[in-house]
CSV table of C-alpha atoms and ligand atoms in Angstrom, one decimal:
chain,number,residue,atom,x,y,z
A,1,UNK,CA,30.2,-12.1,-13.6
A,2,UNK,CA,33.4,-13.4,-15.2
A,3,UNK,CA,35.2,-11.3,-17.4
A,4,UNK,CA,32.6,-8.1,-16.6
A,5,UNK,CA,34.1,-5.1,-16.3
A,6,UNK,CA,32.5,-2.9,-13.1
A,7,UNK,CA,33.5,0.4,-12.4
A,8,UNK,CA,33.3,0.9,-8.6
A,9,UNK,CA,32.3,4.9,-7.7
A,10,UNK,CA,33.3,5.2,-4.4
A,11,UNK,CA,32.1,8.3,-2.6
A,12,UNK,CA,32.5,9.8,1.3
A,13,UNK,CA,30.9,8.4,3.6
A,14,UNK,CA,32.0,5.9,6.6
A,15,UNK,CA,30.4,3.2,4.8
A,16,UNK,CA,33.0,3.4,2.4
A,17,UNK,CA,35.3,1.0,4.1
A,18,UNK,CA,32.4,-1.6,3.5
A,19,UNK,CA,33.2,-0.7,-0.4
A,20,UNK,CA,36.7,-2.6,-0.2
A,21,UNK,CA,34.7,-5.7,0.8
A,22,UNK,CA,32.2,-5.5,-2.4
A,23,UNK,CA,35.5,-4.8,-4.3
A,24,UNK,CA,36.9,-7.7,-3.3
A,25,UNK,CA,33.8,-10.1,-3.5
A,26,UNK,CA,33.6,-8.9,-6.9
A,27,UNK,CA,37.7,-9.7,-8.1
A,28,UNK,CA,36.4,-12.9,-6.4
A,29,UNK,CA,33.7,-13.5,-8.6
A,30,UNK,CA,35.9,-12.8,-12.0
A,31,UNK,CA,35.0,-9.5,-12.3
A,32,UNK,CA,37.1,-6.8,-13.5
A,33,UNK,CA,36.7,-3.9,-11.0
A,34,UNK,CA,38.3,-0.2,-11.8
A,35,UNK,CA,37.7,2.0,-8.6
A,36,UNK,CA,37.1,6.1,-9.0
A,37,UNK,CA,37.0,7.8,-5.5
A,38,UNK,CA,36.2,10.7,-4.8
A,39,UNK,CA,37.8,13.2,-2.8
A,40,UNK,CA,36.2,13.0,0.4
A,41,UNK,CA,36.6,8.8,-0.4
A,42,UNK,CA,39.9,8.8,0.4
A,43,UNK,CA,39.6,10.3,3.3
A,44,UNK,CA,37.9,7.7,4.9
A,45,UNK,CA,39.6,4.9,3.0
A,46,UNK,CA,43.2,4.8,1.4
A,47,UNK,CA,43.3,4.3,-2.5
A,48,UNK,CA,45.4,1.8,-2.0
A,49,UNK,CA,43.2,-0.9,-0.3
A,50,UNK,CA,41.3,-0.8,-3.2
A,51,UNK,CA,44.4,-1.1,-5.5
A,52,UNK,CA,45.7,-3.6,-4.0
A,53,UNK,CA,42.4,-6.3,-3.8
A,54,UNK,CA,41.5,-5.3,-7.7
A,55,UNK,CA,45.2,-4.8,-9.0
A,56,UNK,CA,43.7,-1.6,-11.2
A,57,UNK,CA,45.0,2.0,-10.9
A,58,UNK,CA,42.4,3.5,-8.7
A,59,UNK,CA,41.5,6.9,-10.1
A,60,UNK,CA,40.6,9.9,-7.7
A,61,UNK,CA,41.9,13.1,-10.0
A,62,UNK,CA,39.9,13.9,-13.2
A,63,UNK,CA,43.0,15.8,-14.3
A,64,UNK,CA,45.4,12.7,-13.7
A,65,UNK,CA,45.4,11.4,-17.7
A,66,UNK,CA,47.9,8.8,-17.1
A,67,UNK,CA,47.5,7.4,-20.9
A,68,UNK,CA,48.0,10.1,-23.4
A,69,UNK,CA,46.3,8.3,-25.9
A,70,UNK,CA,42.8,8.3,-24.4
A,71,UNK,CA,40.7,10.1,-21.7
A,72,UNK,CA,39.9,8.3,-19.1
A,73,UNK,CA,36.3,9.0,-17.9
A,74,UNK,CA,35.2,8.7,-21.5
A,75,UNK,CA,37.5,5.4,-21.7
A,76,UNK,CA,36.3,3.9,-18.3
A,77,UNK,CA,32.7,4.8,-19.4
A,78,UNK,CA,33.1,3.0,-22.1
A,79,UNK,CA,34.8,-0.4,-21.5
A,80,UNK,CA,32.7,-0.8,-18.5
A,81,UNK,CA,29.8,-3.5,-18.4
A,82,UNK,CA,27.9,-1.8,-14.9
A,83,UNK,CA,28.9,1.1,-12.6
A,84,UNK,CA,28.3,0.6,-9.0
A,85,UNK,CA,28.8,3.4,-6.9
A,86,UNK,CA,28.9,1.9,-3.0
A,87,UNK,CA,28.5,4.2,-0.9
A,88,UNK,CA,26.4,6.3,-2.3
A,89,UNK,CA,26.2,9.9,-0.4
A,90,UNK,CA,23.5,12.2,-0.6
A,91,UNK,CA,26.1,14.5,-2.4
A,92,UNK,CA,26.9,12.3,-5.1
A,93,UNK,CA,23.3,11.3,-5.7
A,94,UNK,CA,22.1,14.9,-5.9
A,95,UNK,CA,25.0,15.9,-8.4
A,96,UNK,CA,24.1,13.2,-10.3
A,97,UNK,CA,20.4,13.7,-10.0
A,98,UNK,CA,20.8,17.5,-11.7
A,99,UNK,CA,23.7,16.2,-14.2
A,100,UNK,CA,26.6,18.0,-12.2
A,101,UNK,CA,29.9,16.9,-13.1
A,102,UNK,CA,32.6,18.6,-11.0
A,103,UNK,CA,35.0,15.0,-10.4
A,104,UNK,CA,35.9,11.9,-12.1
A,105,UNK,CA,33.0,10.1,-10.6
A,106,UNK,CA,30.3,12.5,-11.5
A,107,UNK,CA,31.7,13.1,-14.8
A,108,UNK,CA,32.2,9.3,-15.8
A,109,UNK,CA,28.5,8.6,-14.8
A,110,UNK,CA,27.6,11.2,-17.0
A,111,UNK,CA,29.4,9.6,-19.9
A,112,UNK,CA,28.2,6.2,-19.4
A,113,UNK,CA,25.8,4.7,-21.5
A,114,UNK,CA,25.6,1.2,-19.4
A,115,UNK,CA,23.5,0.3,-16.4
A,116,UNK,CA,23.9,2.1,-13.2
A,117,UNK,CA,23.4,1.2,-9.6
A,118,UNK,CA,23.6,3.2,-6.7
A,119,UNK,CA,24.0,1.6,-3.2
A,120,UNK,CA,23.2,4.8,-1.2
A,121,UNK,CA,24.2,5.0,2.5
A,122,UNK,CA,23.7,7.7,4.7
A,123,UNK,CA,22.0,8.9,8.4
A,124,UNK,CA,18.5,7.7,8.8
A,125,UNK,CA,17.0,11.3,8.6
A,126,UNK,CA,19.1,12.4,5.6
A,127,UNK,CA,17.7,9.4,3.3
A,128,UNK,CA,14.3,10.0,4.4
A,129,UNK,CA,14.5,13.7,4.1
A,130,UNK,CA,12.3,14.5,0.7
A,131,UNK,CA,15.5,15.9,-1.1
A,132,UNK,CA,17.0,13.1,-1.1
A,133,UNK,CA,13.9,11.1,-2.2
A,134,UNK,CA,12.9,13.3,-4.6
A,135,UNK,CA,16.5,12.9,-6.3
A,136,UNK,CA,17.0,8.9,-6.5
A,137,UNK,CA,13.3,9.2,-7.9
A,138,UNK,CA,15.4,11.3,-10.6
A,139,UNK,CA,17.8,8.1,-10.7
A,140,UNK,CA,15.1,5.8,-11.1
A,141,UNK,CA,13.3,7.7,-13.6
A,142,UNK,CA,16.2,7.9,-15.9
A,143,UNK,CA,16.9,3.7,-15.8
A,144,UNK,CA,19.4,4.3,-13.3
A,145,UNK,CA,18.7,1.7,-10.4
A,146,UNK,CA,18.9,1.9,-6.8
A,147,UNK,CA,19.8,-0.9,-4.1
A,148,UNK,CA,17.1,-0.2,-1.1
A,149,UNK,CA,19.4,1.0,2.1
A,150,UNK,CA,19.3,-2.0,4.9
A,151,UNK,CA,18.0,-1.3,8.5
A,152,UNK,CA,19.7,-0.7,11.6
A,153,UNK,CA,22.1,0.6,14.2
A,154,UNK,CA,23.9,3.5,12.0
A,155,UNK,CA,27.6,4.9,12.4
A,156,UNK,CA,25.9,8.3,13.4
A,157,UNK,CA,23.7,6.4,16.6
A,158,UNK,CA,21.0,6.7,15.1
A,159,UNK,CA,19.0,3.6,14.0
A,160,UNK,CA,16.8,3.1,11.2
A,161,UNK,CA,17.2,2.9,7.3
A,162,UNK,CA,20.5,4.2,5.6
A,163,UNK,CA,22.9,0.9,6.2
A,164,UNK,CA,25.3,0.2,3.3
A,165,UNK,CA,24.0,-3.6,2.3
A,166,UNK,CA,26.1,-5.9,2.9
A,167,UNK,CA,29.0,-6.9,-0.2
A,168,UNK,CA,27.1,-10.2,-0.5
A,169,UNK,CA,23.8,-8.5,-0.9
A,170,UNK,CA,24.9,-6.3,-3.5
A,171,UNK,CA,26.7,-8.7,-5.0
A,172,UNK,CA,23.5,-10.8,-5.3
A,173,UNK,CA,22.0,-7.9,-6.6
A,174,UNK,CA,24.6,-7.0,-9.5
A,175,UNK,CA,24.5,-10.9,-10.2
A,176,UNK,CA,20.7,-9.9,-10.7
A,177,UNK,CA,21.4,-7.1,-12.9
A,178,UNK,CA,23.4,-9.1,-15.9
A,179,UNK,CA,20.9,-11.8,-15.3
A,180,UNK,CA,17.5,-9.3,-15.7
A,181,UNK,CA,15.9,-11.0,-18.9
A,182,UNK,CA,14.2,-9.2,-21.3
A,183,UNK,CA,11.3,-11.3,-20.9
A,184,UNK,CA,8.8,-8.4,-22.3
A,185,UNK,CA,10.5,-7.6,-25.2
A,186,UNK,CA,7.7,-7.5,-28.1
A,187,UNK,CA,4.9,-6.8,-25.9
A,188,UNK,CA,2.9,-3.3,-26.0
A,189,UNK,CA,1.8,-2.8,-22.9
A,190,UNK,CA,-0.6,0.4,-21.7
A,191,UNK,CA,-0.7,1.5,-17.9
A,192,UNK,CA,-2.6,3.8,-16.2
A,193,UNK,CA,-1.5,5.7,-12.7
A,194,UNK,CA,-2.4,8.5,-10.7
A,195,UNK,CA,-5.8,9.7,-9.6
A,196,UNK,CA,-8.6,11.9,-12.7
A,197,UNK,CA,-9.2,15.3,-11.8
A,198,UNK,CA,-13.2,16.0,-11.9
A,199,UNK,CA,-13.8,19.8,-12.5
A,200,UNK,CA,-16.3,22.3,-10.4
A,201,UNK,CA,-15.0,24.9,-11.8
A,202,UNK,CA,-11.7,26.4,-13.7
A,203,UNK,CA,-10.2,26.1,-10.2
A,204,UNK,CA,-11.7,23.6,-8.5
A,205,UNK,CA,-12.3,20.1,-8.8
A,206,UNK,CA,-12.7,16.6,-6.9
A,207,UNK,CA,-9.9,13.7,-7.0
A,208,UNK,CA,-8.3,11.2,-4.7
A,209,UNK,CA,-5.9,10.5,-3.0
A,210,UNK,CA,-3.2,8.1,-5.7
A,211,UNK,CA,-0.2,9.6,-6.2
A,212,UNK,CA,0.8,7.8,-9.3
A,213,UNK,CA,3.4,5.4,-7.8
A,214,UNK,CA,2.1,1.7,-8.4
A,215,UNK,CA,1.6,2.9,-11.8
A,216,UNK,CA,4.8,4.3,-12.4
A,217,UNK,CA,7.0,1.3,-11.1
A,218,UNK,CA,4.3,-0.9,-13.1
A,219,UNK,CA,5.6,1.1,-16.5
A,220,UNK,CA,9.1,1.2,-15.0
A,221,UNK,CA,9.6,-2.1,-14.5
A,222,UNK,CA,8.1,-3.3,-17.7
A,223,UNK,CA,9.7,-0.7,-20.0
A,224,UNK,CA,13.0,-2.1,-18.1
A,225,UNK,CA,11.8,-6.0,-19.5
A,226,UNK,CA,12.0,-4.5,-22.7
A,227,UNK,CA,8.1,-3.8,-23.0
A,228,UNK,CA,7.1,-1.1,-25.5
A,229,UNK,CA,5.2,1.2,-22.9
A,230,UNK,CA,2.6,3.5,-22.7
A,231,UNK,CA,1.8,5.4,-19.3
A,232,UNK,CA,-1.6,7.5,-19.1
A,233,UNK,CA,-1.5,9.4,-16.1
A,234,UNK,CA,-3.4,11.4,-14.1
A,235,UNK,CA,-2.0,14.1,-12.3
A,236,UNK,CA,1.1,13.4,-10.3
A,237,UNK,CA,4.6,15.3,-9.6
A,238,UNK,CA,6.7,11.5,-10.2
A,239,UNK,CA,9.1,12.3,-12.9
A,240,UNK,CA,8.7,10.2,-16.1
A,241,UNK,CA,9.9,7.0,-16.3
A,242,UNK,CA,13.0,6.0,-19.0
A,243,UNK,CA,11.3,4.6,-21.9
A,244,UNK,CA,8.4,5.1,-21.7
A,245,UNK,CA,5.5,7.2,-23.8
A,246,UNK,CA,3.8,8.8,-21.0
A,247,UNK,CA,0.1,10.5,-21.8
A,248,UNK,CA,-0.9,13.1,-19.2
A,249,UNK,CA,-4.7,13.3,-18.9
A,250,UNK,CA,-6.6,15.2,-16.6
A,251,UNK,CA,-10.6,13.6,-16.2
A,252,UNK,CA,-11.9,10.1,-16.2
A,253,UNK,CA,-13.8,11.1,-19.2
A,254,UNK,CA,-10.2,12.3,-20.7
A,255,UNK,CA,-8.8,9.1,-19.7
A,256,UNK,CA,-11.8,6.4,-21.1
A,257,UNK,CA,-11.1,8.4,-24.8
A,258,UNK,CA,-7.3,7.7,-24.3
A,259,UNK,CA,-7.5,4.4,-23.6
A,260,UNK,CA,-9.8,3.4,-25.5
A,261,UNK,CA,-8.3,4.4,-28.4
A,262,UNK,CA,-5.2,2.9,-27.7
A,263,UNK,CA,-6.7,-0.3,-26.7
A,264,UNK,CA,-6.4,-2.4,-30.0
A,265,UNK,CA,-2.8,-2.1,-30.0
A,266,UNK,CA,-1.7,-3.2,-26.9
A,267,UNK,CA,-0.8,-7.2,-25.9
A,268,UNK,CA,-1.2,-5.8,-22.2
A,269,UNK,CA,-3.6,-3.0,-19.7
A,270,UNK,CA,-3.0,-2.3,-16.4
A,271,UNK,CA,-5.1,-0.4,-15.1
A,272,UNK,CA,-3.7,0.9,-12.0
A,273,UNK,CA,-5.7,4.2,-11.7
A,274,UNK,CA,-7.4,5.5,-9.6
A,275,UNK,CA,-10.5,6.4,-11.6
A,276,UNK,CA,-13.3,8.7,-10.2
A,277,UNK,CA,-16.4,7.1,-10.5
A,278,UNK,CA,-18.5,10.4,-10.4
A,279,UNK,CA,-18.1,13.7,-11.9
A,280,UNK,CA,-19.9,17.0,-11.8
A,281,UNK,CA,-22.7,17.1,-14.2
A,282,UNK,CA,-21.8,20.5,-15.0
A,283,UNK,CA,-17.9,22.4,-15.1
A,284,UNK,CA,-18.7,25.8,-14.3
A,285,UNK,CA,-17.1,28.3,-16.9
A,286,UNK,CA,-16.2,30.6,-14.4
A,287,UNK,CA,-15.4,30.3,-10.5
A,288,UNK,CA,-18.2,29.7,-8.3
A,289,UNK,CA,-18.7,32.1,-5.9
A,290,UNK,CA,-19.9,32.4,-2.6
A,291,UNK,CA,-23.9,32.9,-2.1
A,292,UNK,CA,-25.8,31.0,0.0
A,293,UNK,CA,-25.3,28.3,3.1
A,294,UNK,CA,-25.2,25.7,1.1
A,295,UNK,CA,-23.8,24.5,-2.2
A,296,UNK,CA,-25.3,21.4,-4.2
A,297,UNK,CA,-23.3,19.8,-6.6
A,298,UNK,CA,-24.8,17.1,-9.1
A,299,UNK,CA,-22.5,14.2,-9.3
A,300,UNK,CA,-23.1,11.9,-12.5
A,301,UNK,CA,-21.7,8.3,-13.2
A,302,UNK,CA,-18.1,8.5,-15.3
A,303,UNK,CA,-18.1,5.4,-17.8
A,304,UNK,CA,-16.0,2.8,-16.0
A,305,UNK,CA,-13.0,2.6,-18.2
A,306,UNK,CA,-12.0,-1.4,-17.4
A,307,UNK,CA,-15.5,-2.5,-17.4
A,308,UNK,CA,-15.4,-1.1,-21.3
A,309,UNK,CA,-12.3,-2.9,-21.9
A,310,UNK,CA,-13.7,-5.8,-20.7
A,311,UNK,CA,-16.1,-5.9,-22.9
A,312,UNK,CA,-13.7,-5.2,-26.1
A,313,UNK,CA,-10.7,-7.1,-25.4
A,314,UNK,CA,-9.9,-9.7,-28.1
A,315,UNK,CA,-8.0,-13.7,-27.0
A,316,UNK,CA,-4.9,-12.1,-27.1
A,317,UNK,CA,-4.8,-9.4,-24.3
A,318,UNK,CA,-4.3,-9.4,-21.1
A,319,UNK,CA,-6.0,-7.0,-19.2
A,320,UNK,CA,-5.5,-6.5,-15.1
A,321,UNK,CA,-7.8,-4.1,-12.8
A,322,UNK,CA,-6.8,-3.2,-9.9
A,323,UNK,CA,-9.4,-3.3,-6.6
A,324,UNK,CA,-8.8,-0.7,-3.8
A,325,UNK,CA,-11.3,-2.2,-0.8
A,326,UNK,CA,-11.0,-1.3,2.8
A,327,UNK,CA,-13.0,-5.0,3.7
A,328,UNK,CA,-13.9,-8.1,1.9
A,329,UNK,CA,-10.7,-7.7,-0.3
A,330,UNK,CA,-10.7,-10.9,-2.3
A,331,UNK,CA,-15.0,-11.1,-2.3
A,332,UNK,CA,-15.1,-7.6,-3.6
A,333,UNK,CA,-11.8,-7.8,-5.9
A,334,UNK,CA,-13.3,-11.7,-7.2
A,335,UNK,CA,-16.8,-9.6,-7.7
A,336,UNK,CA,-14.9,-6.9,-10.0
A,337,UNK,CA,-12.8,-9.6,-11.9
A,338,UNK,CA,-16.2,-11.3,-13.3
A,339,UNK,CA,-18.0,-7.7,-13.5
A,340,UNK,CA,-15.2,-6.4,-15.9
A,341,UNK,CA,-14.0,-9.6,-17.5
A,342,UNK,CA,-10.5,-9.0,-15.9
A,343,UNK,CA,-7.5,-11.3,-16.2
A,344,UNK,CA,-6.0,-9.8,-13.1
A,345,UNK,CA,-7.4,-7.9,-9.5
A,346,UNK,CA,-4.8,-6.8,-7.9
A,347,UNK,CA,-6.8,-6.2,-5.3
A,348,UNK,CA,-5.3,-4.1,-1.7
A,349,UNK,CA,-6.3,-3.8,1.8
A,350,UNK,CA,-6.0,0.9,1.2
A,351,UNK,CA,-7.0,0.4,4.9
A,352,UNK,CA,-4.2,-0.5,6.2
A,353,UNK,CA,-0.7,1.4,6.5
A,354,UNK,CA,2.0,0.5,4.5
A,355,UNK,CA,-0.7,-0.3,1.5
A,356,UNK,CA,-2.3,1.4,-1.2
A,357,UNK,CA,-2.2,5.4,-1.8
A,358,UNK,CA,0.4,7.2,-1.5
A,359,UNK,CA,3.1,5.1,0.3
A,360,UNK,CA,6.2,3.2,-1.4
A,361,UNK,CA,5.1,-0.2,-0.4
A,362,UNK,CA,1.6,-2.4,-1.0
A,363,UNK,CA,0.0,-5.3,0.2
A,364,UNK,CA,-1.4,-7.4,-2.7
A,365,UNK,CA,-3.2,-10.7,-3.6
A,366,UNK,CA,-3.5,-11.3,-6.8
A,367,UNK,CA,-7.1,-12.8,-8.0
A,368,UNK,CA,-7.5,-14.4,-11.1
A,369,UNK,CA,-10.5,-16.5,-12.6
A,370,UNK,CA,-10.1,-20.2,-11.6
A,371,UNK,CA,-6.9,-19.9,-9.5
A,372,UNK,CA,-6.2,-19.9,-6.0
A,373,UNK,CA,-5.7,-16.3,-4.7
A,374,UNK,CA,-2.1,-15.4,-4.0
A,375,UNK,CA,-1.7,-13.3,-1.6
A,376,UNK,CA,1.8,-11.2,-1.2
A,377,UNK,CA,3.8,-10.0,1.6
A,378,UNK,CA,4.5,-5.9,2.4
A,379,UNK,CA,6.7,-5.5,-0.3
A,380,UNK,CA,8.3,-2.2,-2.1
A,381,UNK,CA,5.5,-1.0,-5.1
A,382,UNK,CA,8.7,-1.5,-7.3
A,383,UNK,CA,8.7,-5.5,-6.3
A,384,UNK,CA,4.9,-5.8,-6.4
A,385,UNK,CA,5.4,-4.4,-9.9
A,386,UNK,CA,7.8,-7.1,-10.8
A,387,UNK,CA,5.3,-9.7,-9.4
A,388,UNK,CA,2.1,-8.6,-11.6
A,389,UNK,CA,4.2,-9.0,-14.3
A,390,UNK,CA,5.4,-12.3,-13.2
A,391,UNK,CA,1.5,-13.0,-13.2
A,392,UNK,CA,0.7,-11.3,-16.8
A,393,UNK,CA,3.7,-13.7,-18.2
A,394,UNK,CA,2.2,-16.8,-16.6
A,395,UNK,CA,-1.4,-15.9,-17.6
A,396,UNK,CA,0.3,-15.4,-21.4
A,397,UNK,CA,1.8,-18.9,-20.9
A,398,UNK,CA,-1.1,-20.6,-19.6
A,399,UNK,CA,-3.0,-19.5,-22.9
A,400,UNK,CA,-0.4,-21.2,-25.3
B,1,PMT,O1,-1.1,5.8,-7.0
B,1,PMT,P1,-0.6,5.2,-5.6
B,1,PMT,O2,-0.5,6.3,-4.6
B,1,PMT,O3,0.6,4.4,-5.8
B,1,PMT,O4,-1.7,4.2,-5.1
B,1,PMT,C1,-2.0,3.1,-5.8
B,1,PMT,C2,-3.5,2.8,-5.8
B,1,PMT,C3,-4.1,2.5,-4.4
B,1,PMT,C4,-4.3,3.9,-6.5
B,1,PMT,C5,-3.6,1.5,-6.7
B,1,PMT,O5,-2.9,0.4,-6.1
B,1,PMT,C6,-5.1,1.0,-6.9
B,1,PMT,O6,-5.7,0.3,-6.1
B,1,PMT,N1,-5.7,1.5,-8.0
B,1,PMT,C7,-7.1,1.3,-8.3
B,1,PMT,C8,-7.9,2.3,-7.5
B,1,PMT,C9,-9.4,2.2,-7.8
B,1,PMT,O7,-9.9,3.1,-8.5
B,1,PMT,O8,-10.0,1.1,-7.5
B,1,PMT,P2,-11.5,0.7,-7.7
B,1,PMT,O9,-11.7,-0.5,-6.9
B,1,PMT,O10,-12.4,1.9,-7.5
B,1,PMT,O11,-11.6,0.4,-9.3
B,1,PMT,C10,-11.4,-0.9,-9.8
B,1,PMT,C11,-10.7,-0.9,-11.1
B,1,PMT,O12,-11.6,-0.3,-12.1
B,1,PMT,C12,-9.4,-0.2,-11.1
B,1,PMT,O13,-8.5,-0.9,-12.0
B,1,PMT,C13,-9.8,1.2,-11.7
B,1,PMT,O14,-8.7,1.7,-12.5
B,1,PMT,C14,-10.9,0.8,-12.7
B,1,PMT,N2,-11.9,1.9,-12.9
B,1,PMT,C15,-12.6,2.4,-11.8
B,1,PMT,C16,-13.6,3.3,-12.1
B,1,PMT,C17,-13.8,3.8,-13.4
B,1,PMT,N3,-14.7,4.7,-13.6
B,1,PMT,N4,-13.1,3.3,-14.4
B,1,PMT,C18,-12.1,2.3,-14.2
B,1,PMT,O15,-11.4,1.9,-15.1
């Protein structure tokens, strides 16, 4: 960290006495750290603590322009090698979720074109409160990243997620962030997410229950390894991901064409979709309506998308299925990776909570031909990302 420059946003919430300490972990580790509070910052904490451990003007008015010669958001933005902003409120993460730029924080992360973190810290209910959610998803889909909140007793009484991490955590975390390698740089790799739609009629239709977000932090994570990436989704209401090309589809049919066609160009294929294996064997035109008791509706096999890969895939791809199972995980995923010629099952338990549709985390063992099954803890989808792509690397290494 020597020598970086990191521009501390400091924003109002009682965690921001916890801010000082990062601040002065950071001057510790040979960073350079200019502070911007906000308003309601300095309430909690004086301007001067933070002065005083990183011996830089702390900035708090976005009309103080102490140097004539230059503006100073445009100049912090600039000279700046990572902007941190500890705590993180839900104020300052909505305004800068929608682009609002009403203070000298907001506006200098709007004129920054290095990597952002925000550390956000708050009440238990107000981080889980799908506002809140829905606007750090915003943050994440446009590169910006986001330290998890830690667990436990809160200022407000309340216990539960929102805790500021700790200075050493988050230091441990920036000293990830200059280290993240571009160790996917050069590689094309396709993913698929979300569940098909299969059509009854022009208002009706069948589909699941995946909600696109193993997918998403699959193409995330990659485009953020420097991975030219191409997303084809299903239907979901995640906001795209930074960097990459994102293909919305609707039906497996829709999806198999897609793929397919982009298959010879791509070095990797995740196929993290959840694909309907059946679909009507005939859309209705118009709406359906009501007659009878009784309503029959012909399902007919949809071509299985990974099993035609499988069968096209040349020495130099890599291609990883995914297996949701509710028992036998690894028999049934093992089964899929020699029906399909897979690389990679990633297969997981959708029985059991805290895995598979819908939620943010998953519980994963990866299968691969030859190998012993590794099987990972709970962890975030965004992590189990990072780990299949660990596994795609080794597999590429393994082959040299
Ligand atoms: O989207 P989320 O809410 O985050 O949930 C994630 C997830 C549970 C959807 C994901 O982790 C997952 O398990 N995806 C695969 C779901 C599935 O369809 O599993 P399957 O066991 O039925 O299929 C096995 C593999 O074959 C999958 O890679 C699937 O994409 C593929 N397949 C299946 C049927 C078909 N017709 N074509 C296919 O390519």
């Amino acid at each position: 960290m020597k020598g970086k420059v990191i521009l501390l946003g400091v924003s109002g919430g009682i965690a921001a006495y916890k801010a000082a300490g990062l601040c002065s972990a950071l001057v510790k580790e040979g960073a350079v750290v200019h502070v911007i509070m906000t308003e309601s910052a300095t309430r909690f904490i004086a301007p001067l603590t933070f002065q005083s451990l990183a011996k830089t003007a702390v900035i708090t008015d976005i009309f103080a322009e102490p140097d004539p010669g230059e503006i100073s958001h445009i100049a912090l933005a600039d000279k700046a090698d990572l902007v941190v902003v500890a705590p993180a409120t839900a104020n300052v993460i909505a305004k800068a979720a929608h682009g609002l730029a009403d203070d000298m924080l907001t506006t200098t992360l709007l004129a920054t074109r290095v990597p952002v973190l925000f550390a956000p810290a708050m009440n238990v209910n107000m981080y889980h409160n799908p506002v809140v959610q829905d606007n750090l998803a915003r943050l994440r889909a446009r590169g910006w990243l986001v330290a998890e909140p830690g667990e436990g007793p809160l200022a407000c009484g309340y216990t539960g997620r929102g805790r500021l991490p700790e200075p050493e955590e988050l230091v441990d975390v920036i000293r990830a962030i200059f280290r993240q390698k571009k160790d996917m740089q050069g590689l094309r790799v396709l993913v698929t997410a979300g569940g098909t739609r299969e059509r009854i009629d022009p208002v009706r239709y069948l589909t699941n229950d995946s909600s696109g977000k193993m997918g998403f932090a699959l193409a995330e994570a990659a485009a953020r390894r420097g991975a030219d990436v191409t997303l084809v989704t299903g239907n979901t209401t995640l906001p795209p991901p930074a960097n990459v090309r994102v293909v919305p589809v609707e039906s497996a049919l829709d999806m198999h064409r897609v793929v397919l066609d982009l298959l010879p160009q791509q070095d990797v294929v995740i196929k993290a979709a959840a694909v309907a294996d059946y679909r009507p064997a005939l859309a209705a035109e118009r709406k359906i309506k009501k007659t009878g008791d009784r309503l029959t509706i012909e399902l007919v096999r949809n071509p299985d998308i990974l099993a035609d890969i499988g069968t096209r895939k040349t020495d130099r791809q890599v291609i990883v299925g995914f297996a949701a199972e509710t028992n036998d995980v690894v028999t049934n995923a093992a089964a899929k990776l020699r029906a399909k010629n897979a690389d990679l099952i990633v297969a997981n338990d959708v029985s059991q909570e805290g895995a598979g549709f819908g939620s943010d985390t998953n519980i994963v063992s990866l299968v691969r031909p030859d190998r012993p099954v590794r099987e990972l803890p709970q962890m975030s989808k965004r992590d189990v990302a990072e780990a299949i792509l660990d596994e795609i690397l080794a597999i590429r290494k393994d082959r040299l």
